[in-house]
PDB file of C-alpha atoms in Angstrom:
ATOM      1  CA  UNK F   1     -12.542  -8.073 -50.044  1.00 52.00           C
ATOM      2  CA  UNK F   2     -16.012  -9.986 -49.631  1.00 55.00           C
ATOM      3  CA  UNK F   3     -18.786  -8.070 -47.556  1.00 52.00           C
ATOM      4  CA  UNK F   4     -19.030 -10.455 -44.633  1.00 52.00           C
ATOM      5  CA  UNK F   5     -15.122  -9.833 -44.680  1.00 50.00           C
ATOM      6  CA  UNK F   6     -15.337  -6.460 -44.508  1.00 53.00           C
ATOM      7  CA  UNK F   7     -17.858  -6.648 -41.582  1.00 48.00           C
ATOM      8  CA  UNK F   8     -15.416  -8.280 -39.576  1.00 47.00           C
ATOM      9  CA  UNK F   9     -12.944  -6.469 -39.828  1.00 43.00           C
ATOM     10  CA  UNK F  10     -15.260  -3.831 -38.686  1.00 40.00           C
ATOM     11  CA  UNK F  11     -16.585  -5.815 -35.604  1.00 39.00           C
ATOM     12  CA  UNK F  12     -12.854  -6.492 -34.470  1.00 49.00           C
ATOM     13  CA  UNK F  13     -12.328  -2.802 -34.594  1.00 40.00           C
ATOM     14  CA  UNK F  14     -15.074  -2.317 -32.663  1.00 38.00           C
ATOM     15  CA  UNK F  15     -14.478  -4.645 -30.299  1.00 39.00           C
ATOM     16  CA  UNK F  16     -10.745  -3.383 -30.208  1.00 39.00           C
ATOM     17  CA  UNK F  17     -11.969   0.085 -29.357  1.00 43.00           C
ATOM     18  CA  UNK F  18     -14.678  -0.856 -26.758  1.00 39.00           C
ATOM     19  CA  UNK F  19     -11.797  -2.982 -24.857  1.00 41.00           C
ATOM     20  CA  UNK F  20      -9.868   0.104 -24.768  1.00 34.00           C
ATOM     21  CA  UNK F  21     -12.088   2.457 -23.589  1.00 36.00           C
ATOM     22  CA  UNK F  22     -13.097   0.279 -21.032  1.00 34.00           C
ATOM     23  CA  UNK F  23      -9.236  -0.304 -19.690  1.00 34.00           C
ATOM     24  CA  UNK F  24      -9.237   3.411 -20.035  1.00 33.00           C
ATOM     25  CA  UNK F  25     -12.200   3.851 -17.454  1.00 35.00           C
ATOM     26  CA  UNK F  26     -10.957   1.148 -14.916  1.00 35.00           C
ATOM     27  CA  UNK F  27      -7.703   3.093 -14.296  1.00 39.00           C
ATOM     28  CA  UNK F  28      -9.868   6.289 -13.694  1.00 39.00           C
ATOM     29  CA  UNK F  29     -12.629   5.552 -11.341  1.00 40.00           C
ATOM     30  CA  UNK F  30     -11.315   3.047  -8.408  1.00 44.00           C
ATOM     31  CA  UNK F  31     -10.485  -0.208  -9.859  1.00 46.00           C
ATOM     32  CA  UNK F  32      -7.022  -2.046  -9.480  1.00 58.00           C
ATOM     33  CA  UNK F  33      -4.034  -0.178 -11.531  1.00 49.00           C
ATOM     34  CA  UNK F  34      -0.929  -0.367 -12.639  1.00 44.00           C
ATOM     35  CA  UNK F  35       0.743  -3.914 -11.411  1.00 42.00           C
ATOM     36  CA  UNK F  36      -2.331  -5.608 -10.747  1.00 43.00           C
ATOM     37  CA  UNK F  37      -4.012  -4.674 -14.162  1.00 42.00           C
ATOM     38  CA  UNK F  38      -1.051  -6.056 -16.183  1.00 46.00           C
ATOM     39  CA  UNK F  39       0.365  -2.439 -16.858  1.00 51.00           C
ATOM     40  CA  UNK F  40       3.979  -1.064 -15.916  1.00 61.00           C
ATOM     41  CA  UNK F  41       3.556  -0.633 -12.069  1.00 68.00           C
ATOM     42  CA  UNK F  42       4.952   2.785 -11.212  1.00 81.00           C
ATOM     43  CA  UNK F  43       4.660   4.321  -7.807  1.00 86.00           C
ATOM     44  CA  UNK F  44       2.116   6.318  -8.488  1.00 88.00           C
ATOM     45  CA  UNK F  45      -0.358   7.391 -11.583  1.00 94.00           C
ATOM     46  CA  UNK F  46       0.394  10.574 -13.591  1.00 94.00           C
ATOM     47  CA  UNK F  47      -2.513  12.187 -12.546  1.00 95.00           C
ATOM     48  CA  UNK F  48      -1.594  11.745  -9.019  1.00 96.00           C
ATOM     49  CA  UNK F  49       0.249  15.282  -8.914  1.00 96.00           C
ATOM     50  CA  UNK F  50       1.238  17.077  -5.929  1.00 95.00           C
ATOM     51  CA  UNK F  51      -1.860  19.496  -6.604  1.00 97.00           C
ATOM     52  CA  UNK F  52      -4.199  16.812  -7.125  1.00 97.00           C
ATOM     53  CA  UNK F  53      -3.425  15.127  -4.071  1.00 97.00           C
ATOM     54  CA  UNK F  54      -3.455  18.030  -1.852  1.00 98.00           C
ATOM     55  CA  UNK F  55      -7.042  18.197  -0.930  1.00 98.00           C
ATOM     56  CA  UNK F  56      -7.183  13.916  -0.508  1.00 98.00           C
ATOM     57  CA  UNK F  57      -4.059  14.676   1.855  1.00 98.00           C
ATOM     58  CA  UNK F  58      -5.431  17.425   3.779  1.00 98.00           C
ATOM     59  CA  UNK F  59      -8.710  15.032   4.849  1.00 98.00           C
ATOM     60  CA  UNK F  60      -6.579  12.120   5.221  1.00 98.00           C
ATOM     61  CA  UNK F  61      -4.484  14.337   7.593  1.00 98.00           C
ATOM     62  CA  UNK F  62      -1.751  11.687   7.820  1.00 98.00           C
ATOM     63  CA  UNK F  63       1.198  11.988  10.718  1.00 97.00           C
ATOM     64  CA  UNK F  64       4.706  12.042   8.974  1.00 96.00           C
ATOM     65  CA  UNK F  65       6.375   8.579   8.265  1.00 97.00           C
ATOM     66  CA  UNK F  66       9.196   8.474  10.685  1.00 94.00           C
ATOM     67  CA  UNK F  67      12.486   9.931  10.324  1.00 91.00           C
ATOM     68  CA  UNK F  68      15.894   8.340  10.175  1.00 89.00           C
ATOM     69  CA  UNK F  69      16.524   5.921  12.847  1.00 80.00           C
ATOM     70  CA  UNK F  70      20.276   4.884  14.062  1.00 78.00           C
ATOM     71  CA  UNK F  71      22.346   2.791  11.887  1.00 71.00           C
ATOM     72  CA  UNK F  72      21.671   1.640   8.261  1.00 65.00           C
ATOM     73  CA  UNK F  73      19.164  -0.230   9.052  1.00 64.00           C
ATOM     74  CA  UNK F  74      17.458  -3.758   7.623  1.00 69.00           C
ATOM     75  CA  UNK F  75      19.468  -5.287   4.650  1.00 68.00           C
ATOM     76  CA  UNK F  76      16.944  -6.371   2.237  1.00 70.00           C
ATOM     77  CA  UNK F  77      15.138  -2.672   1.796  1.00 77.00           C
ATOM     78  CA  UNK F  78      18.002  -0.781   1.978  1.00 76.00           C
ATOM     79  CA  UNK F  79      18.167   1.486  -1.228  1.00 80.00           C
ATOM     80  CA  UNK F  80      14.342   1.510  -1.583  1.00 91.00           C
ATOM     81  CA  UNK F  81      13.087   4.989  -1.138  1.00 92.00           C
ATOM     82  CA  UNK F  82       9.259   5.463  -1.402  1.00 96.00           C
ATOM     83  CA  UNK F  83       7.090   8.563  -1.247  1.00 97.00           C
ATOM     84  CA  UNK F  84       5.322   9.260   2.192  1.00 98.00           C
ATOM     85  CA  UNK F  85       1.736   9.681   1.490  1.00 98.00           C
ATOM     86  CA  UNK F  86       0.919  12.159   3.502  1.00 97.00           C
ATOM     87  CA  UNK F  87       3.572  15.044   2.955  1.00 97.00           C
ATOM     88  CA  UNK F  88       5.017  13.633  -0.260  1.00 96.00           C
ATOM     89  CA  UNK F  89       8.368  13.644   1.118  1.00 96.00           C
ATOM     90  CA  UNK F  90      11.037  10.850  -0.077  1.00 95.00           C
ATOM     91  CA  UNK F  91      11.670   8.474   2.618  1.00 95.00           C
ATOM     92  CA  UNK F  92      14.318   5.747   2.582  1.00 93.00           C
ATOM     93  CA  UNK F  93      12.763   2.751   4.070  1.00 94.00           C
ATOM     94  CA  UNK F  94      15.207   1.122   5.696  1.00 92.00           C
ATOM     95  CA  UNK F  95      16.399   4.015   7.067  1.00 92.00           C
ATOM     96  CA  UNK F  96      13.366   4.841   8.346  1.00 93.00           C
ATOM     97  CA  UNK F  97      12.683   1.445  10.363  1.00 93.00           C
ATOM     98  CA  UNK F  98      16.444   1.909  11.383  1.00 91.00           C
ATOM     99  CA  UNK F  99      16.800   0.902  15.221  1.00 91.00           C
ATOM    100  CA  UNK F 100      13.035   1.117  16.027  1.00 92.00           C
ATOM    101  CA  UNK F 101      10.516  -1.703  16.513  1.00 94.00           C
ATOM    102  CA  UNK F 102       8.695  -1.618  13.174  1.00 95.00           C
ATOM    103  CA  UNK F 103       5.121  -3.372  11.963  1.00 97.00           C
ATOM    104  CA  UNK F 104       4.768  -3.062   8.021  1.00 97.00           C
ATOM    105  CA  UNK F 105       0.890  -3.581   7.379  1.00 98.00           C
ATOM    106  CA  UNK F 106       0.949  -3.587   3.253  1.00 98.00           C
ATOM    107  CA  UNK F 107      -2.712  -2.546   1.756  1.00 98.00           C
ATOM    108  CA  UNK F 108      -4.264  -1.671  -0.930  1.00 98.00           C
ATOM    109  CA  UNK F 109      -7.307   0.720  -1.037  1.00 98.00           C
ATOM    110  CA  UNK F 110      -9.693  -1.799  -2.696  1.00 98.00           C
ATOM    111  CA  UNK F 111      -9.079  -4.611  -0.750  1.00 98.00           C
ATOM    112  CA  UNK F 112     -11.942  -5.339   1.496  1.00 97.00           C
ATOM    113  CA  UNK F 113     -10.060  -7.168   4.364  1.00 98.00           C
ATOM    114  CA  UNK F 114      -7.312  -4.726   4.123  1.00 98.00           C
ATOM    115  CA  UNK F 115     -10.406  -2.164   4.834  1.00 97.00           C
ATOM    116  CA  UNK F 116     -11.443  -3.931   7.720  1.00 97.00           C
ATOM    117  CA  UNK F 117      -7.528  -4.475   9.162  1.00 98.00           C
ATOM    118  CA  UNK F 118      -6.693  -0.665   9.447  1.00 98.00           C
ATOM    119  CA  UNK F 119      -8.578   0.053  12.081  1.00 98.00           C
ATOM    120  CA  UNK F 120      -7.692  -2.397  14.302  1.00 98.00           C
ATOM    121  CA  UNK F 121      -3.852  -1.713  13.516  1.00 98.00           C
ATOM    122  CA  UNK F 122      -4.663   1.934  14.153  1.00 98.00           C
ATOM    123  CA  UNK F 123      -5.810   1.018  17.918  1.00 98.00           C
ATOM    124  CA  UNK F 124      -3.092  -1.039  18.091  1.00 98.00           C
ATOM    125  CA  UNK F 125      -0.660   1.558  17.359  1.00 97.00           C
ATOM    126  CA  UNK F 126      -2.570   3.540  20.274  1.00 97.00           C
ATOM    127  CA  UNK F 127      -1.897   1.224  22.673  1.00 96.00           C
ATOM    128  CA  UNK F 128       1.432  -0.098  22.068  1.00 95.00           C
ATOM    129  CA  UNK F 129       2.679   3.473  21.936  1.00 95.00           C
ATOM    130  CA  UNK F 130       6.372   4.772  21.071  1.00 92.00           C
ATOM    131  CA  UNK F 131       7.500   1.478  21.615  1.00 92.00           C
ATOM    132  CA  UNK F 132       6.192   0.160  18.430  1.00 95.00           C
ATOM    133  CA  UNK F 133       5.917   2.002  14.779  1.00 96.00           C
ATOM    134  CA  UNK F 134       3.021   1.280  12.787  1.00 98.00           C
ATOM    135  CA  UNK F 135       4.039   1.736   9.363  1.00 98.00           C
ATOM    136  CA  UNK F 136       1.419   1.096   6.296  1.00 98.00           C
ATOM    137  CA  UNK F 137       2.566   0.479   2.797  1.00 98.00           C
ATOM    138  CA  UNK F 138       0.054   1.169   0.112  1.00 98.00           C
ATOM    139  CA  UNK F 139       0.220  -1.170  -2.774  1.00 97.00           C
ATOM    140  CA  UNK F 140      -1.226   0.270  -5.891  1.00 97.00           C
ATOM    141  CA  UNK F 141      -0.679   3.131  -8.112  1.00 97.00           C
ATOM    142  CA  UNK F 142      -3.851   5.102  -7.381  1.00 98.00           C
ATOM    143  CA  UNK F 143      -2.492   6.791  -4.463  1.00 98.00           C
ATOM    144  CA  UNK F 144      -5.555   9.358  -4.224  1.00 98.00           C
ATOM    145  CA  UNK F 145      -7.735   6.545  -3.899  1.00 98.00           C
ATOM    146  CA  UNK F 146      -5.634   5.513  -0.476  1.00 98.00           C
ATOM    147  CA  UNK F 147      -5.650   8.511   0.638  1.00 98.00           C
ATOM    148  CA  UNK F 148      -9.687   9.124   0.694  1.00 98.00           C
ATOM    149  CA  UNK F 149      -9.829   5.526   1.641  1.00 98.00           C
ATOM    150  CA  UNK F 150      -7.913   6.301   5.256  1.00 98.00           C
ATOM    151  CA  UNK F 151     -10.193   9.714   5.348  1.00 98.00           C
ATOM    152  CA  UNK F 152     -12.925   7.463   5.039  1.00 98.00           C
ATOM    153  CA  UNK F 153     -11.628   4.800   7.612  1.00 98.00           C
ATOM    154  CA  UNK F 154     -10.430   7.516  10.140  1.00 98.00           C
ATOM    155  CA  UNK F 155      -7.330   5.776  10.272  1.00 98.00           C
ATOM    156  CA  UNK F 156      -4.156   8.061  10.648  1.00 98.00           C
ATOM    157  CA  UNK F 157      -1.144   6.115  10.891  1.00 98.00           C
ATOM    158  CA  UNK F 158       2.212   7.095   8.311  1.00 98.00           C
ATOM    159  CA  UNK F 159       1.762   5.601   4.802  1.00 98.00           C
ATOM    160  CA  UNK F 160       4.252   5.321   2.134  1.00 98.00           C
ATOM    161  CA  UNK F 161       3.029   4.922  -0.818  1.00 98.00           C
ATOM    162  CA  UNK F 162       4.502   2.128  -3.082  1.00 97.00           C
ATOM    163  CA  UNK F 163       2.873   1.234  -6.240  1.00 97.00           C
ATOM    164  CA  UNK F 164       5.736  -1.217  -7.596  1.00 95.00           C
ATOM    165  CA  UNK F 165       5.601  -3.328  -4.453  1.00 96.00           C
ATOM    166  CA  UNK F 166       9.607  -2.793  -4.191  1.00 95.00           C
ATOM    167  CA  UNK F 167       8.887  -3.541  -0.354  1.00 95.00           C
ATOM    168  CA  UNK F 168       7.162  -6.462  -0.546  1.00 95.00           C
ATOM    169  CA  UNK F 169       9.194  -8.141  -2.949  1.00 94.00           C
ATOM    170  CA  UNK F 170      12.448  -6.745  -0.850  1.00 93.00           C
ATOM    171  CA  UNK F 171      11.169  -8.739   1.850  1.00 93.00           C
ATOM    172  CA  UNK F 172       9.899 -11.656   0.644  1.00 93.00           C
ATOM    173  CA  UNK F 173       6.299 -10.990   1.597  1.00 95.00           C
ATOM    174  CA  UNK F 174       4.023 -13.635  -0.048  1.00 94.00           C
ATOM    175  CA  UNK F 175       1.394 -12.136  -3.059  1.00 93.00           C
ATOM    176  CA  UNK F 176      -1.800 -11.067  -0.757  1.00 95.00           C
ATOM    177  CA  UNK F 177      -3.013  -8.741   0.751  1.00 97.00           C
ATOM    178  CA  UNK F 178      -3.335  -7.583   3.579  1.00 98.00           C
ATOM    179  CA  UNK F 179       0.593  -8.932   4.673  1.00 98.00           C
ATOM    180  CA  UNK F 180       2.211  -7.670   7.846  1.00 97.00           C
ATOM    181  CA  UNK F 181       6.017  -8.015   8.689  1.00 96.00           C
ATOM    182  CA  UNK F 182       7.075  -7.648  12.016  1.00 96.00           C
ATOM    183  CA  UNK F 183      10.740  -5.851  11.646  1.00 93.00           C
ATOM    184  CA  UNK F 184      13.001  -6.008  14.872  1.00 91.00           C
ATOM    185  CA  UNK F 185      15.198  -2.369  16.378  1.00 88.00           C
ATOM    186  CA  UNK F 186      18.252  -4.745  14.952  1.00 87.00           C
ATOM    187  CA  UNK F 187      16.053  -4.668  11.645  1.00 85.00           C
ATOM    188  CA  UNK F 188      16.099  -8.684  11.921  1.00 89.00           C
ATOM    189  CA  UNK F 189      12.491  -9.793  10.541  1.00 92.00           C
ATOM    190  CA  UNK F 190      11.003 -11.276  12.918  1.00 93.00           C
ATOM    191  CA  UNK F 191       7.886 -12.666  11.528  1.00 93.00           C
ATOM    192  CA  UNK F 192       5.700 -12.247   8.127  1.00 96.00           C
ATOM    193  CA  UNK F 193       2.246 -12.940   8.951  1.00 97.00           C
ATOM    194  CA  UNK F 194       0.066 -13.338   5.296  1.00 96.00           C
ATOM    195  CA  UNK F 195      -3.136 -13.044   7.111  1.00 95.00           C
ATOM    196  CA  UNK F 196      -5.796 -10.416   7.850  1.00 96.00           C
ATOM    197  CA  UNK F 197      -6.431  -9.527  11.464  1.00 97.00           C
ATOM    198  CA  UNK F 198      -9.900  -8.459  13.277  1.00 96.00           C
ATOM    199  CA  UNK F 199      -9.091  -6.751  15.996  1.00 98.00           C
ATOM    200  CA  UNK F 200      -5.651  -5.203  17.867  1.00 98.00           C
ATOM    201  CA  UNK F 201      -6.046  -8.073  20.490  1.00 97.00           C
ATOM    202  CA  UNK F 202      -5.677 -10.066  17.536  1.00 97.00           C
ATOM    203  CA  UNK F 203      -2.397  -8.156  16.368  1.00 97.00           C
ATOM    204  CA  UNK F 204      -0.852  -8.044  19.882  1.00 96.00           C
ATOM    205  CA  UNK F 205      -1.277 -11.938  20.042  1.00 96.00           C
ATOM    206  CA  UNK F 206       0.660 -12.720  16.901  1.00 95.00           C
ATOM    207  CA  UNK F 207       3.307  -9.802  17.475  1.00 95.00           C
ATOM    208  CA  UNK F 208       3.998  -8.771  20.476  1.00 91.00           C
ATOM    209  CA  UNK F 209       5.899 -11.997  21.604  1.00 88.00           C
ATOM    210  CA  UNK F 210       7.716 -12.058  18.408  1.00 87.00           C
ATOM    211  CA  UNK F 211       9.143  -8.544  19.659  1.00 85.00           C
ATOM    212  CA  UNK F 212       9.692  -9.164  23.126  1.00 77.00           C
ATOM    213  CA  UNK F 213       6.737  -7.058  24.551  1.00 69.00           C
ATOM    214  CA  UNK F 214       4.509  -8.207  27.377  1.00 59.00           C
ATOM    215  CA  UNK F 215       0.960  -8.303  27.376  1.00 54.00           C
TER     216      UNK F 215
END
């Protein structure tokens, strides 16, 4: 083997190594996982264990996702069964939307839009009340991350956390982010909206007619 031979092979090692330790450090400190990296999407990373998540669930302080509804509930989820963020209890989706008025907002914590969004679905939650379920779906692995990103946000609204994306692509929702689908009590969709909203004015405006609630 010729010297400048050798040293190639040496630089493509290099290089080699370099690439992964760099992969290596973008799926430990915040940057897009699993699915969105290329990698085999799972739920949730390995080192999201129930102890390392208990102190970013105990400042997200997260309500419970809701409990069974009546009936089996929408068609296209049914059989999906997610983790809720904030307890870690399993939760079957459509289930869980079962015979109750139902907005999916589906995040991720390092989209910037989806950031600005949570809020405002958070107020609107406030002021539609029990007769509308605000339901968030976080879309990535890195399920700590979410959970310090609502802390942050002071957004406390039932989360399930859903790394694969079963529910978006049980749904049909288009690839961005943020999505919303407006789910009726019958679990009949009645509207995806692929758009970010500004305000809960904003939400009530697109939804509310779609569910039969006045303004």
């Amino acid at each position: 083997m010729s010297t400048s031979t050798r040293w190639t092979v040496v630089v493509m090692v290099v290089v080699v190594a370099l690439g992964v330790a760099l992969w290596t450090q973008l799926g430990d400190d915040g940057s897009p996982t699993g699915s969105m990296a290329g990698g085999n999407p799972r739920d949730r990373r390995e080192a999201d264990t129930a102890e390392a998540l208990a102190g970013p669930r105990a400042r997200a302080d997260l309500p419970p996702c809701p409990q069974p509804g009546s009936g089996p509930g929408p068609e296209r989820p049914r059989g999906v069964a997610l983790e809720c963020a904030g307890d870690g209890t399993d939760v079957d989706v459509a289930k869980a939307v079962a015979g109750r008025t139902t907005v999916l907002n589906l995040w991720a914590y390092w989209c910037a839009p989806c950031a600005e969004e949570l809020p405002a679905m958070a107020e609107y939650q406030r002021r539609a009340g029990p007769d509308v379920t605000v339901l968030t779906v976080h879309q990535d692995e890195n399920e700590a991350a979410a959970l310090l990103r609502l802390a942050e946000l002071g957004v406390r609204l039932p989360t399930l956390q859903d790394g694969r994306r079963l529910v978006a692509a049980a749904l049909a929702v288009p690839n961005v982010m943020p999505a919303t689908v407006v789910l009726r009590a019958d679990g009949s969709v009645a509207e995806v909206l692929a758009r970010s909203f500004a305000s809960a004015d904003e939400i009530a405006e697109a939804v509310d007619s779609k569910i039969g609630v006045s303004g």
